[in-house]
PDB file of C-alpha atoms in Angstrom:
ATOM      1  CA  MET A  52      -6.307 -12.920 -32.721  1.00 61.00           C
ATOM      2  CA  ARG A  53      -7.087 -14.578 -29.419  1.00 82.00           C
ATOM      3  CA  ARG A  54      -5.584 -12.522 -26.617  1.00 84.00           C
ATOM      4  CA  TYR A  55      -3.643 -15.363 -25.026  1.00 87.00           C
ATOM      5  CA  LYS A  56      -1.697 -15.748 -28.284  1.00 89.00           C
ATOM      6  CA  GLN A  57      -0.581 -12.150 -27.927  1.00 89.00           C
ATOM      7  CA  LEU A  58       1.150 -13.182 -24.734  1.00 87.00           C
ATOM      8  CA  LEU A  59       3.120 -15.827 -26.607  1.00 87.00           C
ATOM      9  CA  LEU A  60       4.087 -13.368 -29.341  1.00 89.00           C
ATOM     10  CA  ALA A  61       5.136 -10.823 -26.727  1.00 85.00           C
ATOM     11  CA  ASN A  62       7.299 -13.476 -25.090  1.00 84.00           C
ATOM     12  CA  LYS A  63       9.127 -14.115 -28.367  1.00 90.00           C
ATOM     13  CA  ALA A  64       9.740 -10.391 -28.774  1.00 92.00           C
ATOM     14  CA  TRP A  65      11.021 -10.188 -25.201  1.00 83.00           C
ATOM     15  CA  VAL A  66      13.438 -13.085 -25.784  1.00 89.00           C
ATOM     16  CA  ALA A  67      14.690 -11.507 -28.999  1.00 91.00           C
ATOM     17  CA  GLU A  68      15.244  -8.154 -27.305  1.00 86.00           C
ATOM     18  CA  HIS A  69      17.321  -9.649 -24.493  1.00 82.00           C
ATOM     19  CA  THR A  70      19.357 -12.012 -26.653  1.00 88.00           C
ATOM     20  CA  ASP A  71      20.106  -9.270 -29.168  1.00 87.00           C
ATOM     21  CA  GLU A  72      21.578  -7.196 -26.351  1.00 83.00           C
ATOM     22  CA  ASN A  73      23.266 -10.107 -24.588  1.00 85.00           C
ATOM     23  CA  PRO A  74      23.457 -13.564 -26.234  1.00 87.00           C
ATOM     24  CA  ASP A  75      24.301 -15.148 -22.852  1.00 83.00           C
ATOM     25  CA  PHE A  76      21.351 -13.606 -21.009  1.00 80.00           C
ATOM     26  CA  PHE A  77      19.301 -16.773 -20.562  1.00 82.00           C
ATOM     27  CA  SER A  78      22.208 -19.168 -20.091  1.00 78.00           C
ATOM     28  CA  ARG A  79      23.299 -17.016 -17.169  1.00 77.00           C
ATOM     29  CA  GLN A  80      19.832 -17.286 -15.647  1.00 78.00           C
ATOM     30  CA  THR A  81      20.201 -21.065 -15.363  1.00 77.00           C
ATOM     31  CA  VAL A  82      23.182 -20.720 -13.032  1.00 74.00           C
ATOM     32  CA  GLY A  83      20.974 -19.622 -10.132  1.00 78.00           C
ATOM     33  CA  GLN A  84      19.528 -16.577  -8.448  1.00 86.00           C
ATOM     34  CA  LYS A  85      20.871 -14.141  -5.898  1.00 90.00           C
ATOM     35  CA  PRO A  86      18.270 -11.426  -5.448  1.00 94.00           C
ATOM     36  CA  GLU A  87      18.810  -8.630  -2.958  1.00 96.00           C
ATOM     37  CA  PHE A  88      15.095  -7.972  -2.418  1.00 98.00           C
ATOM     38  CA  LEU A  89      11.996  -9.843  -1.321  1.00 98.00           C
ATOM     39  CA  TRP A  90       8.816  -8.069  -2.416  1.00 98.00           C
ATOM     40  CA  ILE A  91       5.553  -8.828  -0.636  1.00 98.00           C
ATOM     41  CA  GLY A  92       2.809  -7.068  -2.561  1.00 98.00           C
ATOM     42  CA  CYS A  93      -0.775  -7.219  -3.720  1.00 97.00           C
ATOM     43  CA  SER A  94      -2.019  -9.521  -6.478  1.00 96.00           C
ATOM     44  CA  ASP A  95      -3.657  -6.577  -8.276  1.00 92.00           C
ATOM     45  CA  SER A  96      -2.925  -6.839 -12.005  1.00 90.00           C
ATOM     46  CA  ARG A  97      -2.120  -3.121 -12.197  1.00 91.00           C
ATOM     47  CA  VAL A  98       0.788  -3.445  -9.773  1.00 91.00           C
ATOM     48  CA  SER A  99       3.822  -5.085 -11.378  1.00 92.00           C
ATOM     49  CA  PRO A 100       6.845  -4.841  -9.035  1.00 95.00           C
ATOM     50  CA  GLU A 101       9.539  -5.769 -11.545  1.00 93.00           C
ATOM     51  CA  GLN A 102       8.153  -3.442 -14.189  1.00 92.00           C
ATOM     52  CA  MET A 103       7.668  -0.405 -11.987  1.00 94.00           C
ATOM     53  CA  THR A 104      11.119  -0.771 -10.396  1.00 96.00           C
ATOM     54  CA  MET A 105      12.854  -1.752 -13.655  1.00 92.00           C
ATOM     55  CA  THR A 106      14.294  -4.828 -11.935  1.00 92.00           C
ATOM     56  CA  GLN A 107      15.866  -7.411 -14.202  1.00 87.00           C
ATOM     57  CA  PRO A 108      15.155 -11.158 -13.837  1.00 87.00           C
ATOM     58  CA  GLY A 109      17.037 -12.543 -10.858  1.00 89.00           C
ATOM     59  CA  GLY A 110      16.988  -9.276  -8.938  1.00 92.00           C
ATOM     60  CA  MET A 111      13.821  -9.685  -6.899  1.00 96.00           C
ATOM     61  CA  PHE A 112      12.110 -12.576  -5.119  1.00 97.00           C
ATOM     62  CA  ILE A 113       8.340 -11.988  -5.157  1.00 98.00           C
ATOM     63  CA  HIS A 114       5.277 -13.019  -3.195  1.00 98.00           C
ATOM     64  CA  ARG A 115       1.851 -11.525  -3.920  1.00 98.00           C
ATOM     65  CA  ASN A 116      -1.536 -11.957  -2.325  1.00 97.00           C
ATOM     66  CA  ILE A 117      -4.780 -10.010  -2.005  1.00 97.00           C
ATOM     67  CA  ALA A 118      -4.140  -6.861   0.089  1.00 97.00           C
ATOM     68  CA  ASN A 119      -0.469  -7.747   0.707  1.00 98.00           C
ATOM     69  CA  LEU A 120      -1.225  -9.476   4.006  1.00 98.00           C
ATOM     70  CA  VAL A 121       1.269 -11.162   6.326  1.00 98.00           C
ATOM     71  CA  ASN A 122      -0.337 -14.107   8.098  1.00 95.00           C
ATOM     72  CA  ASP A 123       1.933 -16.512   9.940  1.00 92.00           C
ATOM     73  CA  HIS A 124      -0.532 -19.336   9.193  1.00 94.00           C
ATOM     74  CA  ASP A 125       0.020 -18.792   5.458  1.00 97.00           C
ATOM     75  CA  LEU A 126       2.549 -21.515   4.656  1.00 97.00           C
ATOM     76  CA  ASN A 127       3.042 -20.116   1.166  1.00 98.00           C
ATOM     77  CA  LEU A 128       4.255 -16.742   2.424  1.00 98.00           C
ATOM     78  CA  MET A 129       6.158 -18.189   5.386  1.00 98.00           C
ATOM     79  CA  SER A 130       8.004 -20.565   3.045  1.00 98.00           C
ATOM     80  CA  VAL A 131       8.849 -17.733   0.658  1.00 98.00           C
ATOM     81  CA  LEU A 132      10.113 -15.622   3.559  1.00 98.00           C
ATOM     82  CA  GLN A 133      12.205 -18.437   5.009  1.00 98.00           C
ATOM     83  CA  TYR A 134      13.785 -19.266   1.675  1.00 98.00           C
ATOM     84  CA  ALA A 135      14.453 -15.625   0.850  1.00 98.00           C
ATOM     85  CA  VAL A 136      16.039 -14.785   4.200  1.00 98.00           C
ATOM     86  CA  ASP A 137      17.745 -18.063   5.144  1.00 98.00           C
ATOM     87  CA  VAL A 138      18.862 -19.356   1.741  1.00 97.00           C
ATOM     88  CA  LEU A 139      18.987 -16.399  -0.653  1.00 97.00           C
ATOM     89  CA  LYS A 140      20.120 -13.993   2.101  1.00 98.00           C
ATOM     90  CA  VAL A 141      18.109 -11.070   0.768  1.00 98.00           C
ATOM     91  CA  LYS A 142      19.078  -7.788   2.406  1.00 98.00           C
ATOM     92  CA  HIS A 143      15.738  -6.027   2.068  1.00 98.00           C
ATOM     93  CA  VAL A 144      12.151  -7.186   2.505  1.00 98.00           C
ATOM     94  CA  ILE A 145       9.497  -4.824   1.154  1.00 98.00           C
ATOM     95  CA  VAL A 146       5.800  -4.840   1.980  1.00 98.00           C
ATOM     96  CA  CYS A 147       4.076  -2.692  -0.626  1.00 98.00           C
ATOM     97  CA  GLY A 148       0.428  -1.677  -0.591  1.00 98.00           C
ATOM     98  CA  HIS A 149      -1.221   0.436  -3.256  1.00 97.00           C
ATOM     99  CA  HIS A 150      -3.784   3.134  -3.887  1.00 96.00           C
ATOM    100  CA  GLY A 151      -7.223   1.778  -4.783  1.00 93.00           C
ATOM    101  CA  CYS A 152      -6.605  -1.702  -3.341  1.00 96.00           C
ATOM    102  CA  GLY A 153      -9.686  -3.837  -3.954  1.00 95.00           C
ATOM    103  CA  GLY A 154      -9.004  -6.039  -0.940  1.00 96.00           C
ATOM    104  CA  ILE A 155      -8.833  -3.023   1.340  1.00 97.00           C
ATOM    105  CA  MET A 156     -11.994  -1.528  -0.150  1.00 96.00           C
ATOM    106  CA  GLY A 157     -13.794  -4.860   0.211  1.00 95.00           C
ATOM    107  CA  THR A 158     -12.762  -5.104   3.847  1.00 96.00           C
ATOM    108  CA  LEU A 159     -14.001  -1.586   4.526  1.00 95.00           C
ATOM    109  CA  GLN A 160     -17.303  -2.007   2.685  1.00 92.00           C
ATOM    110  CA  GLY A 161     -18.090  -5.596   3.728  1.00 89.00           C
ATOM    111  CA  GLY A 162     -20.518  -7.861   1.880  1.00 83.00           C
ATOM    112  CA  LEU A 163     -17.913 -10.467   0.945  1.00 86.00           C
ATOM    113  CA  ASP A 164     -18.176 -14.229   1.197  1.00 91.00           C
ATOM    114  CA  GLY A 165     -16.214 -17.358   0.405  1.00 95.00           C
ATOM    115  CA  PRO A 166     -12.423 -17.734   0.531  1.00 95.00           C
ATOM    116  CA  VAL A 167     -11.786 -14.022  -0.055  1.00 95.00           C
ATOM    117  CA  ASP A 168     -13.889 -13.115   2.964  1.00 95.00           C
ATOM    118  CA  GLU A 169     -11.944 -15.574   5.132  1.00 95.00           C
ATOM    119  CA  TRP A 170      -8.616 -14.389   3.753  1.00 96.00           C
ATOM    120  CA  LEU A 171      -9.385 -10.781   4.651  1.00 97.00           C
ATOM    121  CA  ASP A 172      -9.777 -11.569   8.363  1.00 96.00           C
ATOM    122  CA  THR A 173      -6.250 -10.233   8.812  1.00 97.00           C
ATOM    123  CA  ALA A 174      -7.225  -6.964   7.155  1.00 97.00           C
ATOM    124  CA  ARG A 175     -10.278  -6.738   9.402  1.00 97.00           C
ATOM    125  CA  GLU A 176      -7.951  -6.883  12.402  1.00 97.00           C
ATOM    126  CA  VAL A 177      -6.159  -3.842  11.011  1.00 98.00           C
ATOM    127  CA  LEU A 178      -9.486  -2.081  10.533  1.00 98.00           C
ATOM    128  CA  ARG A 179     -10.504  -2.754  14.139  1.00 97.00           C
ATOM    129  CA  ASP A 180      -7.169  -1.507  15.480  1.00 97.00           C
ATOM    130  CA  HIS A 181      -7.219   1.715  13.441  1.00 98.00           C
ATOM    131  CA  ARG A 182     -10.949   2.312  13.069  1.00 97.00           C
ATOM    132  CA  ASP A 183     -10.854   5.664  14.860  1.00 97.00           C
ATOM    133  CA  GLU A 184      -8.394   7.208  12.445  1.00 97.00           C
ATOM    134  CA  ILE A 185      -9.862   5.604   9.326  1.00 97.00           C
ATOM    135  CA  ASP A 186     -13.393   6.746  10.175  1.00 97.00           C
ATOM    136  CA  ALA A 187     -12.103  10.264  10.892  1.00 97.00           C
ATOM    137  CA  GLN A 188     -11.004  10.782   7.282  1.00 97.00           C
ATOM    138  CA  PRO A 189     -13.162  13.287   5.356  1.00 96.00           C
ATOM    139  CA  THR A 190     -13.969  11.220   2.241  1.00 96.00           C
ATOM    140  CA  GLU A 191     -14.369   7.570   1.267  1.00 95.00           C
ATOM    141  CA  GLU A 192     -11.219   7.762  -0.842  1.00 95.00           C
ATOM    142  CA  ALA A 193      -9.297   9.206   2.082  1.00 97.00           C
ATOM    143  CA  LYS A 194     -10.577   6.405   4.326  1.00 97.00           C
ATOM    144  CA  VAL A 195      -9.373   3.766   1.876  1.00 97.00           C
ATOM    145  CA  ASN A 196      -6.028   5.543   1.470  1.00 97.00           C
ATOM    146  CA  ARG A 197      -5.422   5.653   5.210  1.00 98.00           C
ATOM    147  CA  PHE A 198      -6.497   2.041   5.577  1.00 98.00           C
ATOM    148  CA  VAL A 199      -3.959   1.099   2.887  1.00 98.00           C
ATOM    149  CA  GLU A 200      -1.213   2.914   4.800  1.00 98.00           C
ATOM    150  CA  VAL A 201      -1.934   1.525   8.269  1.00 98.00           C
ATOM    151  CA  ASN A 202      -2.351  -1.929   6.725  1.00 98.00           C
ATOM    152  CA  VAL A 203       1.204  -1.740   5.382  1.00 98.00           C
ATOM    153  CA  ARG A 204       2.337  -0.621   8.826  1.00 98.00           C
ATOM    154  CA  ASP A 205       0.666  -3.535  10.595  1.00 98.00           C
ATOM    155  CA  GLN A 206       1.794  -6.145   8.055  1.00 98.00           C
ATOM    156  CA  LEU A 207       5.393  -4.914   8.350  1.00 98.00           C
ATOM    157  CA  VAL A 208       5.242  -5.252  12.142  1.00 98.00           C
ATOM    158  CA  ARG A 209       3.754  -8.741  11.747  1.00 98.00           C
ATOM    159  CA  LEU A 210       6.617  -9.580   9.399  1.00 98.00           C
ATOM    160  CA  ALA A 211       9.178  -8.301  11.892  1.00 98.00           C
ATOM    161  CA  ARG A 212       7.741 -10.560  14.592  1.00 98.00           C
ATOM    162  CA  THR A 213       8.088 -13.764  12.544  1.00 98.00           C
ATOM    163  CA  LYS A 214      10.643 -16.304  13.713  1.00 98.00           C
ATOM    164  CA  THR A 215      12.526 -16.077  10.422  1.00 98.00           C
ATOM    165  CA  VAL A 216      13.095 -12.339  10.722  1.00 98.00           C
ATOM    166  CA  GLN A 217      13.749 -12.404  14.473  1.00 98.00           C
ATOM    167  CA  ASP A 218      16.352 -15.156  14.024  1.00 98.00           C
ATOM    168  CA  ALA A 219      18.054 -13.185  11.248  1.00 98.00           C
ATOM    169  CA  PHE A 220      18.132 -10.060  13.419  1.00 98.00           C
ATOM    170  CA  ALA A 221      19.531 -12.048  16.355  1.00 98.00           C
ATOM    171  CA  LYS A 222      22.346 -13.440  14.191  1.00 97.00           C
ATOM    172  CA  GLY A 223      23.288  -9.963  12.999  1.00 97.00           C
ATOM    173  CA  GLN A 224      22.341 -10.828   9.431  1.00 98.00           C
ATOM    174  CA  GLU A 225      22.131  -7.803   7.158  1.00 98.00           C
ATOM    175  CA  LEU A 226      18.395  -7.318   6.807  1.00 98.00           C
ATOM    176  CA  ALA A 227      16.009  -4.358   6.744  1.00 98.00           C
ATOM    177  CA  LEU A 228      12.232  -4.236   6.347  1.00 98.00           C
ATOM    178  CA  HIS A 229      10.542  -1.507   4.318  1.00 98.00           C
ATOM    179  CA  GLY A 230       6.913  -0.432   4.114  1.00 98.00           C
ATOM    180  CA  TRP A 231       5.975   1.256   0.849  1.00 98.00           C
ATOM    181  CA  VAL A 232       2.830   2.391  -0.935  1.00 98.00           C
ATOM    182  CA  TYR A 233       2.428   2.530  -4.703  1.00 97.00           C
ATOM    183  CA  ASP A 234       0.309   5.433  -5.903  1.00 97.00           C
ATOM    184  CA  MET A 235      -1.366   4.419  -9.172  1.00 94.00           C
ATOM    185  CA  ARG A 236      -2.425   8.015  -9.748  1.00 95.00           C
ATOM    186  CA  ASP A 237       1.115   9.136 -10.524  1.00 95.00           C
ATOM    187  CA  GLY A 238       3.121   5.890 -10.729  1.00 95.00           C
ATOM    188  CA  HIS A 239       5.374   6.703  -7.782  1.00 97.00           C
ATOM    189  CA  ILE A 240       6.330   4.364  -4.957  1.00 97.00           C
ATOM    190  CA  LYS A 241       6.133   6.278  -1.673  1.00 98.00           C
ATOM    191  CA  PRO A 242       8.190   5.085   1.300  1.00 98.00           C
ATOM    192  CA  LEU A 243       6.168   4.828   4.495  1.00 97.00           C
ATOM    193  CA  MET A 244       8.404   3.318   7.189  1.00 98.00           C
ATOM    194  CA  GLU A 245      11.371   1.043   7.933  1.00 98.00           C
ATOM    195  CA  ILE A 246      12.185  -1.561  10.566  1.00 98.00           C
ATOM    196  CA  ALA A 247      15.710  -2.621  11.494  1.00 98.00           C
ATOM    197  CA  ALA A 248      17.107  -5.067  14.038  1.00 98.00           C
ATOM    198  CA  ASP A 249      17.216  -2.385  16.738  1.00 97.00           C
ATOM    199  CA  THR A 250      13.676  -1.093  16.169  1.00 98.00           C
ATOM    200  CA  VAL A 251      11.462  -1.427  19.238  1.00 98.00           C
ATOM    201  CA  LEU A 252       8.335  -2.917  17.702  1.00 97.00           C
ATOM    202  CA  ASP A 253       6.007  -2.007  20.563  1.00 96.00           C
ATOM    203  CA  GLU A 254       6.929   1.654  20.130  1.00 97.00           C
ATOM    204  CA  ILE A 255       6.112   1.933  16.415  1.00 97.00           C
ATOM    205  CA  GLY A 256       3.416   4.524  15.881  1.00 96.00           C
ATOM    206  CA  ARG A 257       1.150   5.189  12.948  1.00 96.00           C
ATOM    207  CA  PRO A 258       2.990   6.373   9.846  1.00 96.00           C
ATOM    208  CA  ASP A 259       2.608   9.779   8.228  1.00 96.00           C
ATOM    209  CA  LYS A 260       0.208   9.969   5.304  1.00 96.00           C
ATOM    210  CA  VAL A 261       1.753   9.554   1.850  1.00 97.00           C
ATOM    211  CA  LEU A 262      -1.396   9.041  -0.259  1.00 95.00           C
ATOM    212  CA  VAL A 263      -2.467  12.673  -0.358  1.00 90.00           C
TER     213      VAL A 263
END
């Protein structure tokens, strides 16, 4: 059987499972969404935020891109963020990196071209800012791991500086930013850092290592 047809069969099984448990499951979905979380993660096919957090449909608003980067010139991400914070009133925004990130490895190793190379300019900024610590790691894997962690740190700070988040903080809107790392070696999500309305962004240091 062609593999894409397996996706269609799996969808039918998924529908049957949910409607057997709750006949109104899909009719309720048409009413609207009110997620509590916005997830900004990597496009890597091995990292599925809803699956690994067991979040049901409607519980999480999601944006994914290569290396989970926050670029204020990215209208896609900025639109997602604005809608999530201003309209959906999410209470938590998560930036999640992951062990073995191909975008991070590509940035570290170089040799890229085309749109991916241009996209990773933001990651190269992180590399320049943290090169001393990344280069000081004892192995190539450790260098990638630390790059993943400081990348999450820098993207979370970038996120906190956006107008959408700053306006929400200024209004006293309930909102917290979380930096996480997913470790594919054991399946666990490992919290790295948090930013709240009263966090002094210029005083945020480098996070402790979690990918050990």
